[in-house]
Coordinates of C-alpha atoms in Angstrom, one line a residue:
M70 CA 91.3 187.0 111.6
A71 CA 87.8 185.5 111.2
S72 CA 88.0 181.5 110.9
T73 CA 86.9 179.9 107.5
R74 CA 83.6 178.8 109.2
A75 CA 82.6 182.0 110.5
K76 CA 83.2 183.5 107.2
A77 CA 81.0 181.2 105.5
Q78 CA 78.3 182.0 108.1
T79 CA 78.9 185.7 107.5
F80 CA 79.1 186.0 103.8
A81 CA 77.7 184.4 100.7
F82 CA 81.0 184.4 99.1
P83 CA 83.2 184.0 101.9
A84 CA 86.5 184.0 99.9
K85 CA 85.9 187.6 98.3
E86 CA 83.9 188.6 101.4
K87 CA 81.1 189.4 99.2
E88 CA 77.6 189.8 100.2
P89 CA 76.9 189.5 104.0
I90 CA 74.3 187.5 105.1
G91 CA 74.4 188.1 108.9
D92 CA 70.9 189.0 109.6
A93 CA 67.4 189.0 107.4
K94 CA 67.9 192.5 105.7
H95 CA 71.3 191.2 104.4
V96 CA 70.1 188.0 103.3
R97 CA 67.4 190.0 101.2
N98 CA 70.0 192.2 99.8
A99 CA 72.4 189.2 98.9
I100 CA 69.3 187.6 97.1
A101 CA 68.5 191.0 95.1
R102 CA 72.1 191.8 94.2
F103 CA 73.0 188.0 93.4
N104 CA 73.3 188.8 89.9
Q105 CA 75.4 191.5 90.1
V106 CA 78.3 189.8 91.6
Q107 CA 81.3 189.4 89.2
G108 CA 84.3 187.5 89.3
V109 CA 83.0 184.1 90.6
S110 CA 82.7 180.7 89.1
D111 CA 79.4 178.7 88.9
R112 CA 80.9 176.4 91.7
E113 CA 81.3 179.2 93.9
R114 CA 77.6 180.6 93.3
D115 CA 76.2 177.0 94.1
A116 CA 77.9 177.3 97.2
A117 CA 76.9 180.9 97.9
W118 CA 73.4 180.0 96.9
K119 CA 73.2 177.0 99.5
R120 CA 74.6 179.6 102.4
I121 CA 72.0 182.1 101.5
R122 CA 69.2 179.6 101.6
A123 CA 70.4 178.6 104.9
A124 CA 70.6 181.9 106.2
A125 CA 67.2 182.7 104.8
R126 CA 65.5 179.6 106.9
R127 CA 67.7 180.7 110.0
Y128 CA 66.0 184.5 109.7
G129 CA 63.0 183.8 108.3
V130 CA 63.0 184.9 105.0
D131 CA 61.1 183.4 102.2
V132 CA 62.9 182.7 99.1
E133 CA 60.5 182.6 96.0
V134 CA 63.1 181.0 93.6
R135 CA 64.3 177.6 93.5
G136 CA 67.7 178.2 92.5
W137 CA 70.4 180.9 91.6
R138 CA 70.1 180.2 87.9
Q139 CA 66.3 180.7 87.9
L140 CA 67.2 184.0 89.9
M141 CA 69.5 185.2 86.9
K142 CA 66.9 184.6 84.5
K143 CA 64.4 186.4 86.5
R144 CA 66.5 189.5 87.0
G145 CA 68.7 189.6 83.9

């Protein structure tokens, strides 16, 4: 079983194991699908966005939006 820390580095939403972020391709996909994740609170979205941003920096992925709320408006 993976540790909590390992899950947090692997998934944007580690408790639900949603939106893997283990490489650049998955980070881009997590951003594109962020508004499709259901059953999570705003607090979970805040934490997930921080994980996505950290992974984006790690893998050199440019993020055009400043926060997930802006992303939801842009996509929704």
